[in-house]
């Protein structure tokens, strides 16, 4: 990401050098709360949590949809379990402090899970029961 005085040719050079070294660079056009991927991922997490909090689907069903339709190795619930539900909540709290209009229900749902002892893979309880899988 450059700034108003950045030479566009220098930005192009950096992007090209990154590609030559095997990286996949993305040009961030302006300041943003979160990286490009993280912002999009945040919306997916929030809608997943909202869907769960409303009882529309189970974590297993949501993950199966992502794996089947998008061919991802993990669904959003499994991915949040890997990151840690406490970490996901911290990230969501940061977004809600930085941006208007972030719904509270997804954070409330995470808080309930954490208060119930679910942190994800790190304590073998999250959206999935990892104790059962590890037997």
mmCIF file of N, CA and C in Angstrom:
data_model
loop_
_atom_site.group_PDB
_atom_site.id
_atom_site.type_symbol
_atom_site.label_atom_id
_atom_site.label_comp_id
_atom_site.label_asym_id
_atom_site.label_seq_id
_atom_site.Cartn_x
_atom_site.Cartn_y
_atom_site.Cartn_z
ATOM 1 N N UNK A 1 0.854 -1.163 0.000
ATOM 2 C CA UNK A 1 0.000 0.000 0.000
ATOM 3 C C UNK A 1 0.901 1.227 0.000
ATOM 4 N N UNK A 2 0.649 2.105 -0.896
ATOM 5 C CA UNK A 2 1.384 3.351 -0.934
ATOM 6 C C UNK A 2 0.613 4.448 -0.227
ATOM 7 N N UNK A 3 0.995 5.658 -0.509
ATOM 8 C CA UNK A 3 0.257 6.815 -0.008
ATOM 9 C C UNK A 3 0.194 7.838 -1.130
ATOM 10 N N UNK A 4 -0.361 9.005 -0.877
ATOM 11 C CA UNK A 4 -0.631 9.978 -1.938
ATOM 12 C C UNK A 4 0.630 10.404 -2.680
ATOM 13 N N UNK A 5 1.787 10.322 -2.053
ATOM 14 C CA UNK A 5 3.031 10.735 -2.699
ATOM 15 C C UNK A 5 3.817 9.564 -3.308
ATOM 16 N N UNK A 6 3.266 8.351 -3.232
ATOM 17 C CA UNK A 6 3.976 7.191 -3.791
ATOM 18 C C UNK A 6 4.004 7.275 -5.305
ATOM 19 N N UNK A 7 5.140 6.987 -5.867
ATOM 20 C CA UNK A 7 5.301 6.946 -7.318
ATOM 21 C C UNK A 7 4.642 5.663 -7.834
ATOM 22 N N UNK A 8 3.637 5.751 -8.695
ATOM 23 C CA UNK A 8 2.973 4.551 -9.223
ATOM 24 C C UNK A 8 3.959 3.578 -9.874
ATOM 25 N N UNK A 9 5.022 4.099 -10.469
ATOM 26 C CA UNK A 9 6.022 3.210 -11.088
ATOM 27 C C UNK A 9 6.724 2.371 -10.030
ATOM 28 N N UNK A 10 6.947 2.938 -8.852
ATOM 29 C CA UNK A 10 7.575 2.194 -7.768
ATOM 30 C C UNK A 10 6.642 1.091 -7.265
ATOM 31 N N UNK A 11 5.364 1.399 -7.150
ATOM 32 C CA UNK A 11 4.378 0.379 -6.754
ATOM 33 C C UNK A 11 4.398 -0.761 -7.762
ATOM 34 N N UNK A 12 4.383 -0.433 -9.050
ATOM 35 C CA UNK A 12 4.422 -1.456 -10.105
ATOM 36 C C UNK A 12 5.687 -2.292 -10.006
ATOM 37 N N UNK A 13 6.816 -1.652 -9.732
ATOM 38 C CA UNK A 13 8.092 -2.363 -9.604
ATOM 39 C C UNK A 13 8.051 -3.347 -8.439
ATOM 40 N N UNK A 14 7.542 -2.910 -7.310
ATOM 41 C CA UNK A 14 7.451 -3.787 -6.133
ATOM 42 C C UNK A 14 6.533 -4.967 -6.431
ATOM 43 N N UNK A 15 5.400 -4.709 -7.063
ATOM 44 C CA UNK A 15 4.479 -5.796 -7.402
ATOM 45 C C UNK A 15 5.143 -6.804 -8.337
ATOM 46 N N UNK A 16 5.864 -6.301 -9.313
ATOM 47 C CA UNK A 16 6.546 -7.183 -10.267
ATOM 48 C C UNK A 16 7.654 -7.987 -9.586
ATOM 49 N N UNK A 17 8.413 -7.353 -8.715
ATOM 50 C CA UNK A 17 9.480 -8.053 -7.989
ATOM 51 C C UNK A 17 8.893 -9.162 -7.114
ATOM 52 N N UNK A 18 7.781 -8.883 -6.482
ATOM 53 C CA UNK A 18 7.128 -9.900 -5.657
ATOM 54 C C UNK A 18 6.758 -11.112 -6.509
ATOM 55 N N UNK A 19 6.190 -10.870 -7.669
ATOM 56 C CA UNK A 19 5.801 -11.968 -8.564
ATOM 57 C C UNK A 19 7.010 -12.784 -8.986
ATOM 58 N N UNK A 20 8.131 -12.106 -9.293
ATOM 59 C CA UNK A 20 9.356 -12.803 -9.709
ATOM 60 C C UNK A 20 9.915 -13.700 -8.606
ATOM 61 N N UNK A 21 9.569 -13.389 -7.358
ATOM 62 C CA UNK A 21 10.041 -14.196 -6.226
ATOM 63 C C UNK A 21 8.989 -15.198 -5.757
ATOM 64 N N UNK A 22 7.947 -15.395 -6.580
ATOM 65 C CA UNK A 22 6.959 -16.420 -6.290
ATOM 66 C C UNK A 22 5.812 -15.993 -5.379
ATOM 67 N N UNK A 23 5.712 -14.714 -5.085
ATOM 68 C CA UNK A 23 4.619 -14.228 -4.244
ATOM 69 C C UNK A 23 3.432 -13.788 -5.110
ATOM 70 N N UNK A 24 2.281 -13.695 -4.490
ATOM 71 C CA UNK A 24 1.080 -13.209 -5.171
ATOM 72 C C UNK A 24 0.672 -11.889 -4.527
ATOM 73 N N UNK A 25 1.262 -10.792 -4.976
ATOM 74 C CA UNK A 25 0.975 -9.507 -4.330
ATOM 75 C C UNK A 25 -0.384 -8.941 -4.733
ATOM 76 N N UNK A 26 -0.932 -8.139 -3.838
ATOM 77 C CA UNK A 26 -2.178 -7.422 -4.096
ATOM 78 C C UNK A 26 -1.942 -5.974 -3.745
ATOM 79 N N UNK A 27 -2.388 -5.100 -4.588
ATOM 80 C CA UNK A 27 -2.210 -3.675 -4.355
ATOM 81 C C UNK A 27 -3.386 -3.141 -3.552
ATOM 82 N N UNK A 28 -3.127 -2.806 -2.316
ATOM 83 C CA UNK A 28 -4.138 -2.198 -1.457
ATOM 84 C C UNK A 28 -4.186 -0.724 -1.825
ATOM 85 N N UNK A 29 -5.324 -0.259 -2.262
ATOM 86 C CA UNK A 29 -5.450 1.089 -2.828
ATOM 87 C C UNK A 29 -5.515 2.200 -1.788
ATOM 88 N N UNK A 30 -5.949 1.873 -0.558
ATOM 89 C CA UNK A 30 -6.062 2.896 0.486
ATOM 90 C C UNK A 30 -6.106 2.232 1.852
ATOM 91 N N UNK A 31 -6.017 3.029 2.914
ATOM 92 C CA UNK A 31 -6.082 2.496 4.272
ATOM 93 C C UNK A 31 -7.351 1.675 4.459
ATOM 94 N N UNK A 32 -7.227 0.613 5.247
ATOM 95 C CA UNK A 32 -8.343 -0.288 5.458
ATOM 96 C C UNK A 32 -8.223 -0.906 6.842
ATOM 97 N N UNK A 33 -9.350 -1.115 7.495
ATOM 98 C CA UNK A 33 -9.365 -1.850 8.747
ATOM 99 C C UNK A 33 -9.300 -3.323 8.378
ATOM 100 N N UNK A 34 -8.130 -3.900 8.463
ATOM 101 C CA UNK A 34 -7.918 -5.295 8.094
ATOM 102 C C UNK A 34 -7.425 -5.436 6.667
ATOM 103 N N UNK A 35 -6.733 -6.525 6.429
ATOM 104 C CA UNK A 35 -6.264 -6.839 5.084
ATOM 105 C C UNK A 35 -7.448 -7.237 4.205
ATOM 106 N N UNK A 36 -7.250 -7.228 2.906
ATOM 107 C CA UNK A 36 -8.341 -7.515 1.968
ATOM 108 C C UNK A 36 -8.986 -8.860 2.284
ATOM 109 N N UNK A 37 -8.185 -9.910 2.353
ATOM 110 C CA UNK A 37 -8.733 -11.243 2.624
ATOM 111 C C UNK A 37 -9.449 -11.264 3.973
ATOM 112 N N UNK A 38 -8.824 -10.670 4.999
ATOM 113 C CA UNK A 38 -9.401 -10.707 6.337
ATOM 114 C C UNK A 38 -10.751 -10.012 6.394
ATOM 115 N N UNK A 39 -10.928 -8.946 5.629
ATOM 116 C CA UNK A 39 -12.225 -8.267 5.611
ATOM 117 C C UNK A 39 -13.297 -9.159 5.006
ATOM 118 N N UNK A 40 -12.963 -9.831 3.921
ATOM 119 C CA UNK A 40 -13.922 -10.728 3.272
ATOM 120 C C UNK A 40 -14.197 -11.933 4.172
ATOM 121 N N UNK A 41 -13.133 -12.480 4.768
ATOM 122 C CA UNK A 41 -13.270 -13.603 5.686
ATOM 123 C C UNK A 41 -14.124 -13.200 6.901
ATOM 124 N N UNK A 42 -13.977 -11.945 7.364
ATOM 125 C CA UNK A 42 -14.769 -11.465 8.497
ATOM 126 C C UNK A 42 -16.261 -11.519 8.175
ATOM 127 N N UNK A 43 -16.620 -11.161 6.965
ATOM 128 C CA UNK A 43 -18.032 -11.206 6.566
ATOM 129 C C UNK A 43 -18.540 -12.650 6.546
ATOM 130 N N UNK A 44 -17.712 -13.561 6.070
ATOM 131 C CA UNK A 44 -18.093 -14.980 6.049
ATOM 132 C C UNK A 44 -18.266 -15.490 7.481
ATOM 133 N N UNK A 45 -17.301 -15.163 8.354
ATOM 134 C CA UNK A 45 -17.401 -15.583 9.762
ATOM 135 C C UNK A 45 -18.673 -15.043 10.395
ATOM 136 N N UNK A 46 -18.926 -13.754 10.190
ATOM 137 C CA UNK A 46 -20.090 -13.120 10.818
ATOM 138 C C UNK A 46 -21.389 -13.772 10.356
ATOM 139 N N UNK A 47 -21.511 -14.013 9.062
ATOM 140 C CA UNK A 47 -22.737 -14.634 8.549
ATOM 141 C C UNK A 47 -22.861 -16.077 9.014
ATOM 142 N N UNK A 48 -21.732 -16.772 9.124
ATOM 143 C CA UNK A 48 -21.752 -18.134 9.659
ATOM 144 C C UNK A 48 -22.269 -18.116 11.086
ATOM 145 N N UNK A 49 -21.707 -17.220 11.907
ATOM 146 C CA UNK A 49 -22.114 -17.131 13.309
ATOM 147 C C UNK A 49 -23.577 -16.692 13.443
ATOM 148 N N UNK A 50 -23.996 -15.784 12.593
ATOM 149 C CA UNK A 50 -25.390 -15.330 12.615
ATOM 150 C C UNK A 50 -26.330 -16.474 12.236
ATOM 151 N N UNK A 51 -25.957 -17.225 11.211
ATOM 152 C CA UNK A 51 -26.746 -18.383 10.776
ATOM 153 C C UNK A 51 -26.864 -19.406 11.909
ATOM 154 N N UNK A 52 -25.758 -19.633 12.611
ATOM 155 C CA UNK A 52 -25.774 -20.573 13.734
ATOM 156 C C UNK A 52 -26.631 -20.041 14.879
ATOM 157 N N UNK A 53 -26.470 -18.762 15.195
ATOM 158 C CA UNK A 53 -27.205 -18.183 16.327
ATOM 159 C C UNK A 53 -28.705 -18.190 16.078
ATOM 160 N N UNK A 54 -29.102 -18.129 14.818
ATOM 161 C CA UNK A 54 -30.534 -18.166 14.472
ATOM 162 C C UNK A 54 -31.065 -19.592 14.357
ATOM 163 N N UNK A 55 -30.175 -20.591 14.466
ATOM 164 C CA UNK A 55 -30.600 -21.983 14.380
ATOM 165 C C UNK A 55 -30.951 -22.441 12.979
ATOM 166 N N UNK A 56 -30.450 -21.738 11.967
ATOM 167 C CA UNK A 56 -30.764 -22.054 10.572
ATOM 168 C C UNK A 56 -30.051 -23.326 10.108
ATOM 169 N N UNK A 57 -28.833 -23.539 10.594
ATOM 170 C CA UNK A 57 -28.049 -24.706 10.192
ATOM 171 C C UNK A 57 -27.074 -25.052 11.309
ATOM 172 N N UNK A 58 -26.513 -26.244 11.230
ATOM 173 C CA UNK A 58 -25.512 -26.680 12.210
ATOM 174 C C UNK A 58 -24.112 -26.380 11.666
ATOM 175 N N UNK A 59 -23.115 -26.359 12.550
ATOM 176 C CA UNK A 59 -21.739 -26.175 12.071
ATOM 177 C C UNK A 59 -21.342 -27.223 11.035
ATOM 178 N N UNK A 60 -21.738 -28.449 11.270
ATOM 179 C CA UNK A 60 -21.398 -29.534 10.338
ATOM 180 C C UNK A 60 -22.001 -29.282 8.954
ATOM 181 N N UNK A 61 -23.252 -28.818 8.926
ATOM 182 C CA UNK A 61 -23.909 -28.533 7.642
ATOM 183 C C UNK A 61 -23.240 -27.364 6.918
ATOM 184 N N UNK A 62 -22.924 -26.313 7.657
ATOM 185 C CA UNK A 62 -22.279 -25.149 7.040
ATOM 186 C C UNK A 62 -20.922 -25.536 6.480
ATOM 187 N N UNK A 63 -20.137 -26.269 7.248
ATOM 188 C CA UNK A 63 -18.821 -26.685 6.769
ATOM 189 C C UNK A 63 -18.935 -27.583 5.544
ATOM 190 N N UNK A 64 -19.922 -28.480 5.547
ATOM 191 C CA UNK A 64 -20.123 -29.382 4.404
ATOM 192 C C UNK A 64 -20.457 -28.593 3.142
ATOM 193 N N UNK A 65 -21.267 -27.540 3.280
ATOM 194 C CA UNK A 65 -21.609 -26.704 2.120
ATOM 195 C C UNK A 65 -20.352 -26.074 1.535
ATOM 196 N N UNK A 66 -19.518 -25.496 2.402
ATOM 197 C CA UNK A 66 -18.290 -24.853 1.915
ATOM 198 C C UNK A 66 -17.364 -25.859 1.246
ATOM 199 N N UNK A 67 -17.206 -27.013 1.879
ATOM 200 C CA UNK A 67 -16.303 -28.028 1.315
ATOM 201 C C UNK A 67 -16.826 -28.559 -0.010
ATOM 202 N N UNK A 68 -18.130 -28.734 -0.099
ATOM 203 C CA UNK A 68 -18.722 -29.278 -1.319
ATOM 204 C C UNK A 68 -18.767 -28.245 -2.444
ATOM 205 N N UNK A 69 -19.285 -27.065 -2.144
ATOM 206 C CA UNK A 69 -19.491 -26.056 -3.184
ATOM 207 C C UNK A 69 -18.193 -25.341 -3.559
ATOM 208 N N UNK A 70 -17.438 -24.919 -2.555
ATOM 209 C CA UNK A 70 -16.213 -24.145 -2.829
ATOM 210 C C UNK A 70 -14.948 -24.996 -2.857
ATOM 211 N N UNK A 71 -15.090 -26.273 -2.510
ATOM 212 C CA UNK A 71 -13.955 -27.208 -2.519
ATOM 213 C C UNK A 71 -12.851 -26.773 -1.549
ATOM 214 N N UNK A 72 -13.245 -26.166 -0.417
ATOM 215 C CA UNK A 72 -12.268 -25.765 0.588
ATOM 216 C C UNK A 72 -11.951 -26.962 1.478
ATOM 217 N N UNK A 73 -10.721 -27.057 1.982
ATOM 218 C CA UNK A 73 -10.377 -28.190 2.854
ATOM 219 C C UNK A 73 -11.082 -28.128 4.210
ATOM 220 N N UNK A 74 -11.386 -26.924 4.663
ATOM 221 C CA UNK A 74 -12.093 -26.733 5.920
ATOM 222 C C UNK A 74 -13.236 -25.752 5.693
ATOM 223 N N UNK A 75 -14.299 -25.947 6.431
ATOM 224 C CA UNK A 75 -15.394 -24.986 6.391
ATOM 225 C C UNK A 75 -15.117 -23.860 7.370
ATOM 226 N N UNK A 76 -15.967 -22.839 7.405
ATOM 227 C CA UNK A 76 -15.725 -21.699 8.285
ATOM 228 C C UNK A 76 -15.730 -22.053 9.773
ATOM 229 N N UNK A 77 -16.537 -22.997 10.194
ATOM 230 C CA UNK A 77 -16.559 -23.381 11.611
ATOM 231 C C UNK A 77 -15.258 -24.076 11.996
ATOM 232 N N UNK A 78 -14.826 -24.997 11.148
ATOM 233 C CA UNK A 78 -13.552 -25.677 11.402
ATOM 234 C C UNK A 78 -12.402 -24.671 11.415
ATOM 235 N N UNK A 79 -12.433 -23.720 10.507
ATOM 236 C CA UNK A 79 -11.366 -22.727 10.438
ATOM 237 C C UNK A 79 -11.359 -21.853 11.694
ATOM 238 N N UNK A 80 -12.541 -21.449 12.170
ATOM 239 C CA UNK A 80 -12.595 -20.665 13.410
ATOM 240 C C UNK A 80 -12.076 -21.486 14.588
ATOM 241 N N UNK A 81 -12.370 -22.790 14.607
ATOM 242 C CA UNK A 81 -11.849 -23.659 15.667
ATOM 243 C C UNK A 81 -10.323 -23.684 15.653
ATOM 244 N N UNK A 82 -9.731 -23.717 14.478
ATOM 245 C CA UNK A 82 -8.269 -23.735 14.368
ATOM 246 C C UNK A 82 -7.673 -22.421 14.872
ATOM 247 N N UNK A 83 -8.277 -21.317 14.488
ATOM 248 C CA UNK A 83 -7.798 -19.998 14.922
ATOM 249 C C UNK A 83 -7.963 -19.856 16.435
ATOM 250 N N UNK A 84 -9.047 -20.361 16.969
ATOM 251 C CA UNK A 84 -9.378 -20.222 18.389
ATOM 252 C C UNK A 84 -10.552 -19.271 18.527
ATOM 253 N N UNK A 85 -11.607 -19.726 19.174
ATOM 254 C CA UNK A 85 -12.817 -18.916 19.264
ATOM 255 C C UNK A 85 -12.589 -17.636 20.065
ATOM 256 N N UNK A 86 -11.677 -17.672 21.039
ATOM 257 C CA UNK A 86 -11.339 -16.465 21.785
ATOM 258 C C UNK A 86 -10.630 -15.447 20.895
ATOM 259 N N UNK A 87 -9.781 -15.928 20.013
ATOM 260 C CA UNK A 87 -9.078 -15.044 19.074
ATOM 261 C C UNK A 87 -10.071 -14.468 18.063
ATOM 262 N N UNK A 88 -10.972 -15.314 17.574
ATOM 263 C CA UNK A 88 -12.004 -14.851 16.637
ATOM 264 C C UNK A 88 -12.832 -13.750 17.295
ATOM 265 N N UNK A 89 -13.195 -13.928 18.551
ATOM 266 C CA UNK A 89 -13.967 -12.906 19.257
ATOM 267 C C UNK A 89 -13.170 -11.608 19.386
ATOM 268 N N UNK A 90 -11.890 -11.715 19.711
ATOM 269 C CA UNK A 90 -11.042 -10.511 19.798
ATOM 270 C C UNK A 90 -11.024 -9.762 18.468
ATOM 271 N N UNK A 91 -10.900 -10.497 17.390
ATOM 272 C CA UNK A 91 -10.873 -9.885 16.049
ATOM 273 C C UNK A 91 -12.214 -9.217 15.756
ATOM 274 N N UNK A 92 -13.304 -9.918 16.056
ATOM 275 C CA UNK A 92 -14.632 -9.353 15.805
ATOM 276 C C UNK A 92 -14.875 -8.116 16.666
ATOM 277 N N UNK A 93 -14.384 -8.124 17.901
ATOM 278 C CA UNK A 93 -14.500 -6.943 18.754
ATOM 279 C C UNK A 93 -13.742 -5.765 18.141
ATOM 280 N N UNK A 94 -12.566 -6.032 17.597
ATOM 281 C CA UNK A 94 -11.782 -4.969 16.958
ATOM 282 C C UNK A 94 -12.547 -4.376 15.770
ATOM 283 N N UNK A 95 -13.106 -5.242 14.938
ATOM 284 C CA UNK A 95 -13.880 -4.751 13.795
ATOM 285 C C UNK A 95 -15.077 -3.919 14.268
ATOM 286 N N UNK A 96 -15.756 -4.371 15.313
ATOM 287 C CA UNK A 96 -16.943 -3.645 15.766
ATOM 288 C C UNK A 96 -16.576 -2.281 16.352
ATOM 289 N N UNK A 97 -15.382 -2.157 16.927
ATOM 290 C CA UNK A 97 -14.928 -0.865 17.451
ATOM 291 C C UNK A 97 -14.470 0.065 16.324
ATOM 292 N N UNK A 98 -14.037 -0.513 15.212
ATOM 293 C CA UNK A 98 -13.465 0.264 14.116
ATOM 294 C C UNK A 98 -14.461 0.643 13.038
ATOM 295 N N UNK A 99 -15.561 -0.084 12.960
ATOM 296 C CA UNK A 99 -16.523 0.132 11.872
ATOM 297 C C UNK A 99 -17.941 0.144 12.425
ATOM 298 N N UNK A 100 -18.770 0.990 11.850
ATOM 299 C CA UNK A 100 -20.182 1.040 12.245
ATOM 300 C C UNK A 100 -20.954 -0.097 11.577
ATOM 301 N N UNK A 101 -22.039 -0.476 12.221
ATOM 302 C CA UNK A 101 -22.970 -1.407 11.596
ATOM 303 C C UNK A 101 -22.638 -2.878 11.746
ATOM 304 N N UNK A 102 -21.635 -3.214 12.547
ATOM 305 C CA UNK A 102 -21.300 -4.628 12.741
ATOM 306 C C UNK A 102 -22.328 -5.210 13.716
ATOM 307 N N UNK A 103 -23.036 -6.278 13.321
ATOM 308 C CA UNK A 103 -24.067 -6.835 14.210
ATOM 309 C C UNK A 103 -23.464 -7.436 15.486
ATOM 310 N N UNK A 104 -24.212 -7.382 16.567
ATOM 311 C CA UNK A 104 -23.732 -7.901 17.854
ATOM 312 C C UNK A 104 -23.980 -9.400 18.031
ATOM 313 N N UNK A 105 -24.988 -9.941 17.349
ATOM 314 C CA UNK A 105 -25.359 -11.346 17.551
ATOM 315 C C UNK A 105 -24.202 -12.325 17.340
ATOM 316 N N UNK A 106 -23.375 -12.170 16.305
ATOM 317 C CA UNK A 106 -22.266 -13.115 16.147
ATOM 318 C C UNK A 106 -21.295 -13.090 17.335
ATOM 319 N N UNK A 107 -21.006 -11.905 17.863
ATOM 320 C CA UNK A 107 -20.105 -11.814 19.021
ATOM 321 C C UNK A 107 -20.771 -12.403 20.262
ATOM 322 N N UNK A 108 -22.057 -12.158 20.423
ATOM 323 C CA UNK A 108 -22.788 -12.727 21.561
ATOM 324 C C UNK A 108 -22.750 -14.255 21.501
ATOM 325 N N UNK A 109 -22.929 -14.791 20.307
ATOM 326 C CA UNK A 109 -22.906 -16.247 20.126
ATOM 327 C C UNK A 109 -21.527 -16.811 20.498
ATOM 328 N N UNK A 110 -20.467 -16.140 20.047
ATOM 329 C CA UNK A 110 -19.110 -16.573 20.393
ATOM 330 C C UNK A 110 -18.868 -16.489 21.895
ATOM 331 N N UNK A 111 -19.304 -15.404 22.523
ATOM 332 C CA UNK A 111 -19.132 -15.245 23.975
ATOM 333 C C UNK A 111 -19.780 -16.408 24.730
ATOM 334 N N UNK A 112 -20.983 -16.779 24.312
ATOM 335 C CA UNK A 112 -21.674 -17.903 24.954
ATOM 336 C C UNK A 112 -20.876 -19.192 24.808
ATOM 337 N N UNK A 113 -20.336 -19.411 23.621
ATOM 338 C CA UNK A 113 -19.545 -20.624 23.398
ATOM 339 C C UNK A 113 -18.303 -20.625 24.289
ATOM 340 N N UNK A 114 -17.625 -19.491 24.357
ATOM 341 C CA UNK A 114 -16.405 -19.379 25.159
ATOM 342 C C UNK A 114 -16.725 -19.553 26.643
ATOM 343 N N UNK A 115 -17.791 -18.914 27.099
ATOM 344 C CA UNK A 115 -18.204 -19.055 28.505
ATOM 345 C C UNK A 115 -18.569 -20.495 28.827
ATOM 346 N N UNK A 116 -19.029 -21.236 27.824
ATOM 347 C CA UNK A 116 -19.354 -22.652 28.003
ATOM 348 C C UNK A 116 -18.136 -23.553 27.892
ATOM 349 N N UNK A 117 -16.966 -22.959 27.722
ATOM 350 C CA UNK A 117 -15.733 -23.738 27.695
ATOM 351 C C UNK A 117 -15.244 -24.148 26.323
ATOM 352 N N UNK A 118 -15.830 -23.607 25.279
ATOM 353 C CA UNK A 118 -15.409 -23.958 23.919
ATOM 354 C C UNK A 118 -14.434 -22.913 23.378
ATOM 355 N N UNK A 119 -13.213 -23.366 23.099
ATOM 356 C CA UNK A 119 -12.197 -22.485 22.516
ATOM 357 C C UNK A 119 -11.742 -22.955 21.143
ATOM 358 N N UNK A 120 -12.177 -24.133 20.745
ATOM 359 C CA UNK A 120 -11.744 -24.676 19.466
ATOM 360 C C UNK A 120 -10.724 -25.781 19.659
ATOM 361 N N UNK A 121 -9.852 -25.934 18.693
ATOM 362 C CA UNK A 121 -8.861 -27.010 18.704
ATOM 363 C C UNK A 121 -7.986 -26.949 19.957
ATOM 364 N N UNK A 122 -7.663 -25.748 20.412
ATOM 365 C CA UNK A 122 -6.727 -25.598 21.537
ATOM 366 C C UNK A 122 -7.195 -26.283 22.822
ATOM 367 N N UNK A 123 -8.499 -26.472 23.008
ATOM 368 C CA UNK A 123 -8.949 -27.236 24.175
ATOM 369 C C UNK A 123 -9.871 -28.394 23.766
ATOM 370 N N UNK A 124 -9.815 -28.739 22.487
ATOM 371 C CA UNK A 124 -10.537 -29.890 21.913
ATOM 372 C C UNK A 124 -12.054 -29.720 21.876
ATOM 373 N N UNK A 125 -12.556 -28.511 22.154
ATOM 374 C CA UNK A 125 -13.999 -28.247 22.095
ATOM 375 C C UNK A 125 -14.254 -26.935 21.388
ATOM 376 N N UNK A 126 -15.019 -27.007 20.337
ATOM 377 C CA UNK A 126 -15.401 -25.817 19.603
ATOM 378 C C UNK A 126 -16.685 -26.133 18.870
ATOM 379 N N UNK A 127 -16.711 -25.795 17.606
ATOM 380 C CA UNK A 127 -17.860 -26.178 16.794
ATOM 381 C C UNK A 127 -17.853 -27.688 16.589
ATOM 382 N N UNK A 128 -16.657 -28.260 16.577
ATOM 383 C CA UNK A 128 -16.490 -29.705 16.475
ATOM 384 C C UNK A 128 -15.944 -30.217 17.802
ATOM 385 N N UNK A 129 -16.187 -31.483 18.101
ATOM 386 C CA UNK A 129 -15.648 -32.111 19.299
ATOM 387 C C UNK A 129 -14.389 -32.859 18.895
ATOM 388 N N UNK A 130 -13.238 -32.278 19.209
ATOM 389 C CA UNK A 130 -11.968 -32.847 18.781
ATOM 390 C C UNK A 130 -11.514 -33.985 19.682
ATOM 391 N N UNK A 131 -12.080 -34.110 20.879
ATOM 392 C CA UNK A 131 -11.758 -35.245 21.742
ATOM 393 C C UNK A 131 -12.259 -36.528 21.094
ATOM 394 N N UNK A 132 -13.473 -36.475 20.536
ATOM 395 C CA UNK A 132 -14.038 -37.648 19.852
ATOM 396 C C UNK A 132 -13.200 -38.016 18.632
ATOM 397 N N UNK A 133 -12.733 -36.996 17.882
ATOM 398 C CA UNK A 133 -11.956 -37.245 16.679
ATOM 399 C C UNK A 133 -10.570 -37.825 17.018
ATOM 400 N N UNK A 134 -10.034 -37.490 18.194
ATOM 401 C CA UNK A 134 -8.692 -37.917 18.564
ATOM 402 C C UNK A 134 -8.669 -39.284 19.229
ATOM 403 N N UNK A 135 -9.828 -39.919 19.400
ATOM 404 C CA UNK A 135 -9.877 -41.245 20.036
ATOM 405 C C UNK A 135 -9.596 -42.328 19.039
#
